[in-house]
Amino acid sequence: VSITMVALVCLVLRLRMEWELSRAGFDLIFTSLISFSGLVLFLGLNIAAGRNTTRSRDGRLPIAAWLGGFLAFLLIVLLGVWVVDPYSRFGERPFPRLVTPVFPKLDAYAGKEAPPVVVVLGSSRALPISPARIHATLGVPAFNMAVHGDSTANNLLFSRYMLDHGGLPAVLLVEVSPPLEWGEEVIAERTPLVLLPYLPAELALPTLARMWNFSLNIHGFSDALFLITRQVWLGMPETEARFDAYGLVINMSTGTDPQTFLEAVDDIAVPQCTALDPDGVQAVHELVALAARQRTAIVFYQSPRHPYFYETMLDQSGYVSCQEAFMAEMTSLDKANDHVFFLNALQLDQVSDMGLNGFYDPQHITYRGADGLVDAATPLLQQ
């Protein structure tokens, strides 16, 4: 009972703190409430089991009663996380997710009779690139395999998946940015179960461990309940991204209010680095070698940033040195490999001149901006 009271006091203090931090932070408050309620439930199960079980002679509760309550609580958490799957690990589910699932893209790609001629790889900055625009300009089928939070390891992972499902395309259009991050944490947190066979050996075990930890995590359970509550009880609309048959993200924002946009620029932390990620550089070289073996060309490109944000980045000495190292690496790859090309689109006029029609936030282009990028990349893609 004393421990339960301490847990309730901690809950009140935590809710008070998060309410001050975010007046509209219903999700934070909800997950904290569920987390602490879970602790109270766990203690309650043990106390109830102990009272309903004959005490031993020395007055202590039998170990079986405590163990039963503990296992019951773990089972509730495990089922909640697996059924809702808030982190998009296990397959299709009827509920929205906190992490955008990639299953629709994988299924759409694997279901094609022949591999597309051009495939887009990259992060959320590459999501609005339209395969239809590539088809219109080049006359060949294309597919967008970009995902949120992409990394160099992810590009290698998806290339291996494509190789096992019909082979690599004729051309890969790959979005990259300094410091060429290897992305071990991103892989471990977001890789679904179906992609485990294509992971590099050194990432498979950490990914499995993270997947298991999330399955038995009270915060994961509270996220699952939050998603159910938001959809069923509060009636909030579906918010996760969806993709068409060619991997293009649906319902992406097309712009924003100018004042809000400028505030967003000021709020974004400029990425800092003093050198490129050695593991990330190695992954890029592995992708280049894999493409060479499959007679696939690669067009690497750096996605446009809004001019105002670019000026902000230039004020950061750490970013400047990182950008210079990045440019040197990509230019070197371009010159050393006949099948590798590099397009520096960081300040692309076709997109920058559009203003807010070309960007929906300081680092992401709109559909119109993506069309301008494709037009700029067309000569390299044709080559």
mmCIF file of C-alpha atoms in Angstrom:
data_model
loop_
_atom_site.group_PDB
_atom_site.id
_atom_site.type_symbol
_atom_site.label_atom_id
_atom_site.label_comp_id
_atom_site.label_asym_id
_atom_site.label_seq_id
_atom_site.Cartn_x
_atom_site.Cartn_y
_atom_site.Cartn_z
ATOM 1 C CA VAL A 1 0.000 0.000 0.000
ATOM 2 C CA SER A 2 2.846 2.414 0.816
ATOM 3 C CA ILE A 3 4.489 1.756 -2.542
ATOM 4 C CA THR A 4 1.156 2.338 -4.286
ATOM 5 C CA MET A 5 0.763 5.688 -2.551
ATOM 6 C CA VAL A 6 4.273 6.710 -3.584
ATOM 7 C CA ALA A 7 3.450 5.778 -7.192
ATOM 8 C CA LEU A 8 0.297 7.922 -7.102
ATOM 9 C CA VAL A 9 2.213 10.900 -5.703
ATOM 10 C CA CYS A 10 4.810 10.518 -8.453
ATOM 11 C CA LEU A 11 1.989 10.403 -10.999
ATOM 12 C CA VAL A 12 0.530 13.678 -9.758
ATOM 13 C CA LEU A 13 3.916 15.393 -9.820
ATOM 14 C CA ARG A 14 4.687 14.076 -13.315
ATOM 15 C CA LEU A 15 1.330 15.198 -14.692
ATOM 16 C CA ARG A 16 1.789 18.619 -13.148
ATOM 17 C CA MET A 17 5.227 18.981 -14.745
ATOM 18 C CA GLU A 18 4.094 17.874 -18.204
ATOM 19 C CA TRP A 19 0.996 20.062 -18.077
ATOM 20 C CA GLU A 20 3.259 23.046 -17.490
ATOM 21 C CA LEU A 21 5.544 21.997 -20.334
ATOM 22 C CA SER A 22 2.738 21.475 -22.825
ATOM 23 C CA ARG A 23 -0.785 22.739 -22.210
ATOM 24 C CA ALA A 24 -1.960 20.783 -25.238
ATOM 25 C CA GLY A 25 0.161 17.737 -24.487
ATOM 26 C CA PHE A 26 -2.638 15.230 -24.145
ATOM 27 C CA ASP A 27 -0.439 12.470 -25.525
ATOM 28 C CA LEU A 28 2.264 13.072 -22.906
ATOM 29 C CA ILE A 29 -0.246 13.209 -20.094
ATOM 30 C CA PHE A 30 -2.043 10.117 -21.337
ATOM 31 C CA THR A 31 1.097 7.989 -21.655
ATOM 32 C CA SER A 32 2.301 9.074 -18.214
ATOM 33 C CA LEU A 33 -1.090 8.226 -16.734
ATOM 34 C CA ILE A 34 -1.056 4.768 -18.284
ATOM 35 C CA SER A 35 2.549 4.133 -17.235
ATOM 36 C CA PHE A 36 1.902 4.905 -13.587
ATOM 37 C CA SER A 37 -1.496 3.207 -13.650
ATOM 38 C CA GLY A 38 0.291 0.121 -14.932
ATOM 39 C CA LEU A 39 2.555 0.202 -11.902
ATOM 40 C CA VAL A 40 -0.458 0.504 -9.624
ATOM 41 C CA LEU A 41 -2.177 -2.355 -11.463
ATOM 42 C CA PHE A 42 0.883 -4.551 -11.104
ATOM 43 C CA LEU A 43 1.047 -3.900 -7.372
ATOM 44 C CA GLY A 44 -2.695 -4.444 -7.037
ATOM 45 C CA LEU A 45 -2.550 -7.805 -8.787
ATOM 46 C CA ASN A 46 0.176 -8.977 -6.458
ATOM 47 C CA ILE A 47 -1.615 -7.739 -3.323
ATOM 48 C CA ALA A 48 -4.915 -9.306 -4.399
ATOM 49 C CA ALA A 49 -3.239 -12.593 -5.253
ATOM 50 C CA GLY A 50 -1.441 -12.611 -1.931
ATOM 51 C CA ARG A 51 -4.602 -11.979 0.100
ATOM 52 C CA ASN A 52 -6.438 -14.777 -1.640
ATOM 53 C CA THR A 53 -3.652 -17.264 -1.048
ATOM 54 C CA THR A 54 -2.901 -19.056 2.160
ATOM 55 C CA ARG A 55 0.043 -17.381 3.890
ATOM 56 C CA SER A 56 3.084 -19.380 4.814
ATOM 57 C CA ARG A 57 3.842 -19.950 8.492
ATOM 58 C CA ASP A 58 6.275 -17.053 8.732
ATOM 59 C CA GLY A 59 3.627 -14.654 7.374
ATOM 60 C CA ARG A 60 5.217 -13.960 4.014
ATOM 61 C CA LEU A 61 3.195 -14.049 0.788
ATOM 62 C CA PRO A 62 3.916 -17.134 -1.293
ATOM 63 C CA ILE A 63 6.309 -16.569 -4.167
ATOM 64 C CA ALA A 64 3.790 -18.114 -6.550
ATOM 65 C CA ALA A 65 1.279 -15.329 -5.855
ATOM 66 C CA TRP A 66 3.765 -12.570 -6.667
ATOM 67 C CA LEU A 67 5.077 -14.427 -9.708
ATOM 68 C CA GLY A 68 1.516 -14.968 -10.980
ATOM 69 C CA GLY A 69 0.703 -11.264 -10.730
ATOM 70 C CA PHE A 70 3.966 -10.351 -12.436
ATOM 71 C CA LEU A 71 3.409 -12.753 -15.343
ATOM 72 C CA ALA A 72 -0.207 -11.612 -15.751
ATOM 73 C CA PHE A 73 0.918 -8.011 -15.994
ATOM 74 C CA LEU A 74 3.621 -8.873 -18.567
ATOM 75 C CA LEU A 75 1.063 -10.779 -20.632
ATOM 76 C CA ILE A 76 -1.283 -7.773 -20.684
ATOM 77 C CA VAL A 77 1.543 -5.492 -21.845
ATOM 78 C CA LEU A 78 2.775 -7.962 -24.466
ATOM 79 C CA LEU A 79 -0.663 -8.501 -26.007
ATOM 80 C CA GLY A 80 -1.397 -4.777 -26.027
ATOM 81 C CA VAL A 81 1.807 -3.930 -27.896
ATOM 82 C CA TRP A 82 1.522 -6.815 -30.362
ATOM 83 C CA VAL A 83 -2.151 -6.264 -31.178
ATOM 84 C CA VAL A 84 -1.879 -2.500 -31.785
ATOM 85 C CA ASP A 85 1.777 -2.484 -32.919
ATOM 86 C CA PRO A 86 2.346 1.266 -32.337
ATOM 87 C CA TYR A 87 5.875 1.154 -33.796
ATOM 88 C CA SER A 88 4.957 -0.691 -37.029
ATOM 89 C CA ARG A 89 6.971 -3.830 -36.356
ATOM 90 C CA PHE A 90 4.765 -6.808 -37.060
ATOM 91 C CA GLY A 91 2.465 -6.204 -40.046
ATOM 92 C CA GLU A 92 -0.829 -4.584 -40.990
ATOM 93 C CA ARG A 93 -3.105 -3.445 -38.169
ATOM 94 C CA PRO A 94 -6.508 -1.672 -37.988
ATOM 95 C CA PHE A 95 -5.121 1.143 -35.801
ATOM 96 C CA PRO A 96 -2.970 4.153 -36.718
ATOM 97 C CA ARG A 97 0.714 4.042 -35.787
ATOM 98 C CA LEU A 98 3.235 6.348 -34.187
ATOM 99 C CA VAL A 99 5.768 5.262 -36.822
ATOM 100 C CA THR A 100 4.665 5.172 -40.466
ATOM 101 C CA PRO A 101 4.537 1.507 -41.598
ATOM 102 C CA VAL A 102 6.538 0.536 -44.690
ATOM 103 C CA PHE A 103 4.591 -2.679 -45.345
ATOM 104 C CA PRO A 104 2.452 -1.106 -48.103
ATOM 105 C CA LYS A 105 5.596 -0.034 -49.976
ATOM 106 C CA LEU A 106 7.247 -3.427 -49.616
ATOM 107 C CA ASP A 107 4.108 -5.257 -50.726
ATOM 108 C CA ALA A 108 3.580 -2.911 -53.682
ATOM 109 C CA TYR A 109 7.155 -3.386 -54.855
ATOM 110 C CA ALA A 110 7.177 -7.175 -54.383
ATOM 111 C CA GLY A 111 3.853 -7.438 -56.247
ATOM 112 C CA LYS A 112 5.148 -5.902 -59.472
ATOM 113 C CA GLU A 113 5.638 -8.199 -62.462
ATOM 114 C CA ALA A 114 8.966 -6.572 -63.325
ATOM 115 C CA PRO A 115 11.292 -4.261 -61.380
ATOM 116 C CA PRO A 116 10.800 -0.539 -62.055
ATOM 117 C CA VAL A 117 13.508 1.115 -64.149
ATOM 118 C CA VAL A 118 14.054 3.914 -61.604
ATOM 119 C CA VAL A 119 13.691 3.583 -57.802
ATOM 120 C CA VAL A 120 13.918 6.472 -55.333
ATOM 121 C CA LEU A 121 15.673 5.856 -51.992
ATOM 122 C CA GLY A 122 16.055 8.316 -49.144
ATOM 123 C CA SER A 123 14.457 9.923 -46.109
ATOM 124 C CA SER A 124 11.245 11.916 -45.687
ATOM 125 C CA ARG A 125 12.838 14.585 -47.899
ATOM 126 C CA ALA A 126 12.448 12.162 -50.825
ATOM 127 C CA LEU A 127 8.882 11.064 -50.037
ATOM 128 C CA PRO A 128 7.129 13.578 -52.363
ATOM 129 C CA ILE A 129 9.126 12.595 -55.468
ATOM 130 C CA SER A 130 6.487 11.368 -57.898
ATOM 131 C CA PRO A 131 7.125 8.196 -59.928
ATOM 132 C CA ALA A 132 4.535 9.540 -62.360
ATOM 133 C CA ARG A 133 6.698 12.621 -62.967
ATOM 134 C CA ILE A 134 9.731 10.414 -63.657
ATOM 135 C CA HIS A 135 7.622 8.305 -66.024
ATOM 136 C CA ALA A 136 6.403 11.416 -67.827
ATOM 137 C CA THR A 137 9.894 12.818 -68.330
ATOM 138 C CA LEU A 138 11.812 9.597 -69.031
ATOM 139 C CA GLY A 139 9.111 7.263 -70.343
ATOM 140 C CA VAL A 140 10.019 4.475 -67.911
ATOM 141 C CA PRO A 141 8.252 3.050 -64.823
ATOM 142 C CA ALA A 142 9.496 4.265 -61.427
ATOM 143 C CA PHE A 143 8.910 3.551 -57.730
ATOM 144 C CA ASN A 144 9.423 5.593 -54.549
ATOM 145 C CA MET A 145 11.012 3.504 -51.759
ATOM 146 C CA ALA A 146 11.900 6.465 -49.493
ATOM 147 C CA VAL A 147 10.980 6.170 -45.800
ATOM 148 C CA HIS A 148 10.913 8.432 -42.749
ATOM 149 C CA GLY A 149 14.189 8.606 -40.856
ATOM 150 C CA ASP A 150 16.251 7.001 -43.604
ATOM 151 C CA SER A 151 20.000 6.384 -43.255
ATOM 152 C CA THR A 152 22.844 4.904 -45.290
ATOM 153 C CA ALA A 153 22.213 1.518 -43.653
ATOM 154 C CA ASN A 154 18.564 1.761 -44.699
ATOM 155 C CA ASN A 155 19.519 2.402 -48.323
ATOM 156 C CA LEU A 156 21.638 -0.748 -48.272
ATOM 157 C CA LEU A 157 18.843 -2.674 -46.536
ATOM 158 C CA PHE A 158 16.189 -1.757 -49.115
ATOM 159 C CA SER A 159 18.580 -2.443 -51.997
ATOM 160 C CA ARG A 160 19.091 -5.971 -50.686
ATOM 161 C CA TYR A 161 15.331 -6.381 -50.398
ATOM 162 C CA MET A 162 14.852 -5.261 -54.020
ATOM 163 C CA LEU A 163 17.632 -7.585 -55.157
ATOM 164 C CA ASP A 164 15.702 -10.488 -53.632
ATOM 165 C CA HIS A 165 12.433 -9.361 -55.252
ATOM 166 C CA GLY A 166 13.198 -9.144 -58.948
ATOM 167 C CA GLY A 167 16.597 -7.470 -58.887
ATOM 168 C CA LEU A 168 17.863 -3.907 -58.679
ATOM 169 C CA PRO A 169 16.468 -1.337 -61.124
ATOM 170 C CA ALA A 170 18.485 0.253 -63.908
ATOM 171 C CA VAL A 171 18.864 3.451 -61.861
ATOM 172 C CA LEU A 172 18.724 4.288 -58.153
ATOM 173 C CA LEU A 173 17.937 7.922 -57.285
ATOM 174 C CA VAL A 174 19.301 8.178 -53.740
ATOM 175 C CA GLU A 175 18.854 11.149 -51.388
ATOM 176 C CA VAL A 176 21.866 11.655 -49.106
ATOM 177 C CA SER A 177 23.005 14.347 -46.678
ATOM 178 C CA PRO A 178 25.908 14.958 -44.289
ATOM 179 C CA PRO A 179 27.214 13.345 -42.176
ATOM 180 C CA LEU A 180 26.143 10.225 -44.137
ATOM 181 C CA GLU A 181 24.795 8.750 -40.922
ATOM 182 C CA TRP A 182 24.982 4.966 -40.556
ATOM 183 C CA GLY A 183 21.781 5.084 -38.532
ATOM 184 C CA GLU A 184 22.121 2.112 -36.186
ATOM 185 C CA GLU A 185 19.563 3.592 -33.766
ATOM 186 C CA VAL A 186 17.070 4.282 -36.564
ATOM 187 C CA ILE A 187 17.448 0.737 -37.887
ATOM 188 C CA ALA A 188 17.023 -0.783 -34.428
ATOM 189 C CA GLU A 189 13.948 1.315 -33.652
ATOM 190 C CA ARG A 190 12.057 1.154 -36.964
ATOM 191 C CA THR A 191 12.964 -1.970 -38.936
ATOM 192 C CA PRO A 192 9.943 -4.270 -39.264
ATOM 193 C CA LEU A 193 10.190 -7.995 -38.707
ATOM 194 C CA VAL A 194 9.906 -8.802 -42.424
ATOM 195 C CA LEU A 195 13.165 -6.969 -43.207
ATOM 196 C CA LEU A 196 15.351 -8.729 -40.629
ATOM 197 C CA PRO A 197 16.830 -11.196 -43.183
ATOM 198 C CA TYR A 198 18.261 -8.259 -45.161
ATOM 199 C CA LEU A 199 19.950 -6.499 -42.247
ATOM 200 C CA PRO A 200 23.749 -6.386 -41.972
ATOM 201 C CA ALA A 201 24.844 -9.045 -39.485
ATOM 202 C CA GLU A 202 26.060 -6.503 -36.929
ATOM 203 C CA LEU A 203 22.610 -4.852 -36.821
ATOM 204 C CA ALA A 204 20.391 -7.931 -36.681
ATOM 205 C CA LEU A 205 20.902 -8.747 -32.990
ATOM 206 C CA PRO A 206 20.477 -5.144 -31.704
ATOM 207 C CA THR A 207 17.326 -4.812 -33.793
ATOM 208 C CA LEU A 208 15.843 -8.022 -32.416
ATOM 209 C CA ALA A 209 16.747 -6.943 -28.886
ATOM 210 C CA ARG A 210 15.109 -3.525 -29.368
ATOM 211 C CA MET A 211 12.024 -5.166 -30.854
ATOM 212 C CA TRP A 212 11.701 -7.461 -27.831
ATOM 213 C CA ASN A 213 12.307 -4.613 -25.387
ATOM 214 C CA PHE A 214 9.569 -2.535 -26.998
ATOM 215 C CA SER A 215 7.194 -5.491 -26.788
ATOM 216 C CA LEU A 216 7.630 -5.634 -22.989
ATOM 217 C CA ASN A 217 7.781 -1.884 -22.383
ATOM 218 C CA ILE A 218 5.126 -0.103 -20.329
ATOM 219 C CA HIS A 219 5.637 3.005 -22.442
ATOM 220 C CA GLY A 220 4.928 0.949 -25.565
ATOM 221 C CA PHE A 221 1.769 -0.332 -23.914
ATOM 222 C CA SER A 222 0.675 3.199 -23.014
ATOM 223 C CA ASP A 223 1.324 4.296 -26.616
ATOM 224 C CA ALA A 224 -0.873 1.430 -27.816
ATOM 225 C CA LEU A 225 -3.710 2.475 -25.495
ATOM 226 C CA PHE A 226 -3.240 6.109 -26.539
ATOM 227 C CA LEU A 227 -3.704 5.228 -30.222
ATOM 228 C CA ILE A 228 -6.842 3.200 -29.467
ATOM 229 C CA THR A 229 -8.225 6.009 -27.312
ATOM 230 C CA ARG A 230 -7.466 8.660 -29.922
ATOM 231 C CA GLN A 231 -9.221 6.735 -32.683
ATOM 232 C CA VAL A 232 -12.113 5.045 -30.873
ATOM 233 C CA TRP A 233 -12.995 7.264 -27.906
ATOM 234 C CA LEU A 234 -11.926 10.720 -29.098
ATOM 235 C CA GLY A 235 -12.793 10.029 -32.723
ATOM 236 C CA MET A 236 -9.654 11.740 -34.033
ATOM 237 C CA PRO A 237 -9.065 11.205 -37.780
ATOM 238 C CA GLU A 238 -6.382 8.972 -39.243
ATOM 239 C CA THR A 239 -3.051 10.819 -39.293
ATOM 240 C CA GLU A 240 -0.432 8.346 -40.470
ATOM 241 C CA ALA A 241 0.927 8.605 -44.006
ATOM 242 C CA ARG A 242 -0.392 6.355 -46.765
ATOM 243 C CA PHE A 243 1.191 5.368 -50.077
ATOM 244 C CA ASP A 244 -0.121 4.711 -53.559
ATOM 245 C CA ALA A 245 0.790 1.710 -55.726
ATOM 246 C CA TYR A 246 4.067 3.383 -56.735
ATOM 247 C CA GLY A 247 5.206 4.299 -53.229
ATOM 248 C CA LEU A 248 4.224 7.985 -53.397
ATOM 249 C CA VAL A 249 3.112 9.381 -50.047
ATOM 250 C CA ILE A 250 -0.521 10.563 -50.042
ATOM 251 C CA ASN A 251 -1.845 13.748 -48.434
ATOM 252 C CA MET A 252 1.488 15.453 -47.830
ATOM 253 C CA SER A 253 1.249 19.121 -46.888
ATOM 254 C CA THR A 254 1.611 21.578 -49.787
ATOM 255 C CA GLY A 255 2.832 24.614 -47.865
ATOM 256 C CA THR A 256 2.306 26.645 -44.719
ATOM 257 C CA ASP A 257 1.713 30.122 -43.361
ATOM 258 C CA PRO A 258 4.774 32.391 -43.970
ATOM 259 C CA GLN A 259 5.089 33.450 -40.333
ATOM 260 C CA THR A 260 4.758 29.895 -39.060
ATOM 261 C CA PHE A 261 7.339 28.831 -41.626
ATOM 262 C CA LEU A 262 9.918 31.339 -40.386
ATOM 263 C CA GLU A 263 9.312 30.276 -36.803
ATOM 264 C CA ALA A 264 9.883 26.667 -37.859
ATOM 265 C CA VAL A 265 13.257 27.644 -39.328
ATOM 266 C CA ASP A 266 14.315 29.209 -36.044
ATOM 267 C CA ASP A 267 13.178 26.166 -34.060
ATOM 268 C CA ILE A 268 15.100 23.573 -36.073
ATOM 269 C CA ALA A 269 18.510 22.629 -34.705
ATOM 270 C CA VAL A 270 21.144 22.745 -37.425
ATOM 271 C CA PRO A 271 22.899 19.351 -37.696
ATOM 272 C CA GLN A 272 26.430 19.479 -36.353
ATOM 273 C CA CYS A 273 29.383 17.279 -37.183
ATOM 274 C CA THR A 274 33.139 17.577 -37.470
ATOM 275 C CA ALA A 275 33.551 14.612 -39.815
ATOM 276 C CA LEU A 276 31.529 12.125 -41.813
ATOM 277 C CA ASP A 277 30.312 8.921 -40.167
ATOM 278 C CA PRO A 278 32.903 6.230 -41.104
ATOM 279 C CA ASP A 279 30.303 3.445 -40.942
ATOM 280 C CA GLY A 280 27.949 5.512 -43.091
ATOM 281 C CA VAL A 281 30.650 6.141 -45.691
ATOM 282 C CA GLN A 282 31.385 2.405 -45.735
ATOM 283 C CA ALA A 283 27.682 1.673 -46.318
ATOM 284 C CA VAL A 284 27.641 4.097 -49.268
ATOM 285 C CA HIS A 285 30.663 2.328 -50.769
ATOM 286 C CA GLU A 286 28.963 -1.057 -50.275
ATOM 287 C CA LEU A 287 25.888 0.255 -52.090
ATOM 288 C CA VAL A 288 28.090 1.508 -54.945
ATOM 289 C CA ALA A 289 29.783 -1.920 -55.192
ATOM 290 C CA LEU A 290 26.441 -3.750 -55.092
ATOM 291 C CA ALA A 291 25.091 -1.533 -57.869
ATOM 292 C CA ALA A 292 28.188 -2.152 -59.985
ATOM 293 C CA ARG A 293 27.755 -5.925 -59.717
ATOM 294 C CA GLN A 294 24.119 -5.601 -60.819
ATOM 295 C CA ARG A 295 24.884 -3.101 -63.621
ATOM 296 C CA THR A 296 22.795 -0.464 -61.855
ATOM 297 C CA ALA A 297 23.570 3.258 -62.008
ATOM 298 C CA ILE A 298 23.220 5.499 -58.945
ATOM 299 C CA VAL A 299 22.313 9.171 -58.951
ATOM 300 C CA PHE A 300 23.052 10.516 -55.473
ATOM 301 C CA TYR A 301 21.555 13.904 -54.690
ATOM 302 C CA GLN A 302 21.379 16.339 -51.794
ATOM 303 C CA SER A 303 17.808 17.548 -51.309
ATOM 304 C CA PRO A 304 17.002 21.289 -51.467
ATOM 305 C CA ARG A 305 16.682 23.353 -48.290
ATOM 306 C CA HIS A 306 14.752 26.596 -48.054
ATOM 307 C CA PRO A 307 17.116 29.558 -48.755
ATOM 308 C CA TYR A 308 16.493 31.103 -45.344
ATOM 309 C CA PHE A 309 17.326 27.845 -43.609
ATOM 310 C CA TYR A 310 20.397 27.406 -45.799
ATOM 311 C CA GLU A 311 21.648 30.813 -44.660
ATOM 312 C CA THR A 312 21.077 29.719 -41.055
ATOM 313 C CA MET A 313 23.171 26.599 -41.667
ATOM 314 C CA LEU A 314 25.996 28.668 -43.137
ATOM 315 C CA ASP A 315 26.288 30.508 -39.820
ATOM 316 C CA GLN A 316 27.220 27.236 -38.126
ATOM 317 C CA SER A 317 30.927 26.444 -38.558
ATOM 318 C CA GLY A 318 30.374 22.792 -37.666
ATOM 319 C CA TYR A 319 27.872 22.359 -40.460
ATOM 320 C CA VAL A 320 30.104 24.103 -43.010
ATOM 321 C CA SER A 321 33.009 21.737 -42.380
ATOM 322 C CA CYS A 322 30.646 18.765 -42.498
ATOM 323 C CA GLN A 323 29.151 19.941 -45.794
ATOM 324 C CA GLU A 324 32.612 20.397 -47.301
ATOM 325 C CA ALA A 325 33.629 16.867 -46.296
ATOM 326 C CA PHE A 326 30.361 15.541 -47.705
ATOM 327 C CA MET A 327 30.849 17.321 -51.036
ATOM 328 C CA ALA A 328 34.402 16.010 -51.303
ATOM 329 C CA GLU A 329 33.249 12.412 -50.675
ATOM 330 C CA MET A 330 30.354 12.510 -53.139
ATOM 331 C CA THR A 331 32.413 14.251 -55.835
ATOM 332 C CA SER A 332 35.127 11.642 -55.400
ATOM 333 C CA LEU A 333 32.621 8.815 -55.860
ATOM 334 C CA ASP A 334 31.241 10.506 -58.962
ATOM 335 C CA LYS A 335 34.682 10.825 -60.554
ATOM 336 C CA ALA A 336 35.918 7.348 -59.571
ATOM 337 C CA ASN A 337 32.889 5.334 -60.774
ATOM 338 C CA ASP A 338 31.344 5.401 -64.251
ATOM 339 C CA HIS A 339 27.987 4.282 -62.863
ATOM 340 C CA VAL A 340 27.799 6.911 -60.076
ATOM 341 C CA PHE A 341 26.544 10.499 -60.461
ATOM 342 C CA PHE A 342 26.051 13.279 -57.936
ATOM 343 C CA LEU A 343 23.633 16.226 -58.014
ATOM 344 C CA ASN A 344 24.075 18.979 -55.447
ATOM 345 C CA ALA A 345 20.508 20.335 -55.233
ATOM 346 C CA LEU A 346 20.914 22.047 -51.869
ATOM 347 C CA GLN A 347 20.236 25.451 -53.445
ATOM 348 C CA LEU A 348 18.358 24.308 -56.547
ATOM 349 C CA ASP A 349 16.891 27.323 -58.365
ATOM 350 C CA GLN A 350 13.966 25.317 -59.769
ATOM 351 C CA VAL A 351 12.799 24.754 -56.182
ATOM 352 C CA SER A 352 14.145 27.777 -54.288
ATOM 353 C CA ASP A 353 12.470 30.214 -56.696
ATOM 354 C CA MET A 354 9.075 28.695 -55.821
ATOM 355 C CA GLY A 355 9.256 30.071 -52.273
ATOM 356 C CA LEU A 356 6.707 28.442 -49.981
ATOM 357 C CA ASN A 357 5.189 26.597 -52.936
ATOM 358 C CA GLY A 358 8.388 24.597 -53.144
ATOM 359 C CA PHE A 359 8.780 23.846 -49.409
ATOM 360 C CA TYR A 360 6.292 22.771 -46.764
ATOM 361 C CA ASP A 361 8.892 23.206 -44.041
ATOM 362 C CA PRO A 362 12.529 24.393 -44.043
ATOM 363 C CA GLN A 363 13.960 20.966 -44.888
ATOM 364 C CA HIS A 364 11.202 19.275 -46.911
ATOM 365 C CA ILE A 365 9.971 19.985 -50.424
ATOM 366 C CA THR A 366 6.352 19.901 -51.565
ATOM 367 C CA TYR A 367 5.050 17.919 -54.533
ATOM 368 C CA ARG A 368 5.733 20.940 -56.763
ATOM 369 C CA GLY A 369 9.228 21.240 -55.340
ATOM 370 C CA ALA A 370 9.801 17.532 -55.974
ATOM 371 C CA ASP A 371 8.742 17.954 -59.613
ATOM 372 C CA GLY A 372 11.335 20.722 -59.955
ATOM 373 C CA LEU A 373 13.955 18.408 -58.462
ATOM 374 C CA VAL A 374 13.056 15.604 -60.895
ATOM 375 C CA ASP A 375 13.343 18.033 -63.827
ATOM 376 C CA ALA A 376 16.828 19.025 -62.634
ATOM 377 C CA ALA A 377 17.870 15.371 -62.223
ATOM 378 C CA THR A 378 16.445 14.257 -65.589
ATOM 379 C CA PRO A 379 19.686 14.756 -67.604
ATOM 380 C CA LEU A 380 21.622 12.578 -65.142
ATOM 381 C CA LEU A 381 18.865 9.971 -65.076
ATOM 382 C CA GLN A 382 18.841 9.859 -68.876
ATOM 383 C CA GLN A 383 22.602 9.512 -68.951
#
